[in-house]
Short mmCIF file of C-alpha atoms in Angstrom, two decimals:
data_model
loop_
_atom_site.label_atom_id
_atom_site.label_comp_id
_atom_site.label_asym_id
_atom_site.label_seq_id
_atom_site.Cartn_x
_atom_site.Cartn_y
_atom_site.Cartn_z
CA MET A 1 4.70 -9.84 -3.80
CA ALA A 2 7.18 -12.07 -2.00
CA LEU A 3 4.47 -13.18 0.44
CA ALA A 4 2.20 -14.11 -2.45
CA GLN A 5 5.03 -16.12 -3.98
CA LYS A 6 5.85 -17.73 -0.63
CA TYR A 7 2.29 -19.06 -0.40
CA ASN A 8 2.22 -20.07 -4.08
CA MET A 9 -0.56 -17.75 -5.28
CA ASP A 10 -0.77 -14.90 -7.76
CA PHE A 11 -1.05 -11.32 -6.54
CA THR A 12 -4.76 -11.05 -7.39
CA GLU A 13 -5.51 -14.06 -5.19
CA PHE A 14 -3.24 -12.65 -2.47
CA CYS A 15 -5.15 -9.34 -2.62
CA LYS A 16 -8.50 -11.08 -2.23
CA LEU A 17 -7.25 -13.21 0.65
CA ASN A 18 -5.80 -10.20 2.48
CA LYS A 19 -8.64 -7.77 1.69
CA ILE A 20 -6.47 -5.56 -0.54
CA PRO A 21 -8.95 -3.67 -2.69
CA ALA A 22 -8.37 -3.34 -6.42
CA PRO A 23 -8.62 -0.96 -8.05
CA TYR A 24 -7.42 1.17 -5.18
CA ARG A 25 -9.24 4.31 -6.39
CA GLU A 26 -12.50 2.82 -5.12
CA TYR A 27 -11.10 2.54 -1.59
CA SER A 28 -10.67 5.27 1.02
CA PRO A 29 -7.46 4.50 2.93
CA LYS A 30 -7.52 4.58 6.71
CA LYS A 31 -4.88 5.08 9.37
CA GLY A 32 -2.90 1.87 9.75
CA ASP A 33 -3.58 0.50 6.25
CA LEU A 34 -0.68 -0.73 4.15
CA ILE A 35 0.00 1.21 0.95
CA PHE A 36 1.63 -0.61 -1.98
CA PHE A 37 3.59 1.28 -4.63
CA ASP A 38 4.42 0.40 -8.22
CA TRP A 39 7.06 2.95 -9.26
CA ASN A 40 7.38 1.58 -12.82
CA ASN A 41 3.66 0.99 -13.50
CA ASN A 42 4.40 -2.63 -14.45
CA ASP A 43 2.10 -4.39 -11.92
CA VAL A 44 5.04 -5.25 -9.67
CA ILE A 45 5.01 -4.00 -6.09
CA ASP A 46 8.21 -2.02 -5.53
CA HIS A 47 7.65 -0.55 -2.07
CA VAL A 48 5.24 -0.61 0.86
CA GLY A 49 4.41 1.91 3.57
CA ILE A 50 1.87 2.50 6.32
CA VAL A 51 -0.93 5.06 6.03
CA GLU A 52 -0.62 7.64 8.78
CA LYS A 53 -3.61 9.78 7.77
CA THR A 54 -5.48 11.20 4.79
CA ASP A 55 -7.22 14.40 3.85
CA LYS A 56 -9.29 15.30 0.80
CA LYS A 57 -6.23 15.46 -1.50
CA TYR A 58 -3.39 13.45 0.02
CA VAL A 59 -2.44 10.23 1.74
CA TYR A 60 0.30 10.64 4.36
CA THR A 61 2.59 7.70 4.96
CA ILE A 62 5.35 6.33 7.14
CA GLU A 63 7.94 4.53 5.04
CA GLY A 64 11.21 2.76 5.69
CA ASN A 65 14.17 2.50 3.35
CA VAL A 66 13.54 5.94 1.88
CA ASN A 67 16.47 6.70 -0.41
CA HIS A 68 18.07 3.53 1.01
CA LEU A 69 18.66 5.39 4.28
CA ASN A 70 15.94 5.81 6.86
CA VAL A 71 12.30 6.08 7.90
CA GLN A 72 10.43 9.17 6.74
CA ASN A 73 6.97 10.66 6.64
CA LYS A 74 5.82 11.29 3.07
CA LYS A 75 2.67 12.37 1.24
CA TYR A 76 1.18 11.48 -2.13
CA PRO A 77 -1.87 12.68 -4.04
CA LEU A 78 -4.74 10.24 -3.48
CA LYS A 79 -4.87 9.69 -7.25
CA SER A 80 -1.11 9.13 -7.62
CA PRO A 81 -0.34 6.71 -10.47
CA TYR A 82 2.32 5.12 -8.24
CA ILE A 83 -0.18 3.87 -5.66
CA TYR A 84 -0.98 0.29 -6.64
CA ALA A 85 -3.22 -0.88 -3.78
CA TYR A 86 -4.03 -0.58 -0.10
CA GLY A 87 -4.09 -3.39 2.42
CA GLU A 88 -6.42 -3.43 5.39
CA LEU A 89 -4.90 -5.33 8.30
CA ASP A 90 -7.13 -7.58 10.38
CA PHE A 91 -5.89 -8.39 13.88
CA SER A 92 -9.21 -9.74 15.16
CA ASP A 93 -7.95 -13.33 15.40
CA LEU A 94 -4.90 -12.50 17.53
CA ASP A 95 -6.70 -12.71 20.87
#
């Protein structure tokens, strides 16, 4: 959310600009995608991680600042109510 505020746009516009699909349940996350969490279900992004892999039931993530301590691997049900959105990174213009 801070990036959206930095560039003076609302989160919906930020999602469109950065190819973050909403609602997330229509998107199949891929390795390397960002995963945005809303722990309080109030449409405020509280945490972000990186998708490591998925299977038919779970998304597996790499997350920093887990319990305010370290980096950990975690897993969540694909239909978790805490998953707010995914972000697909595009590095094609870095060459």
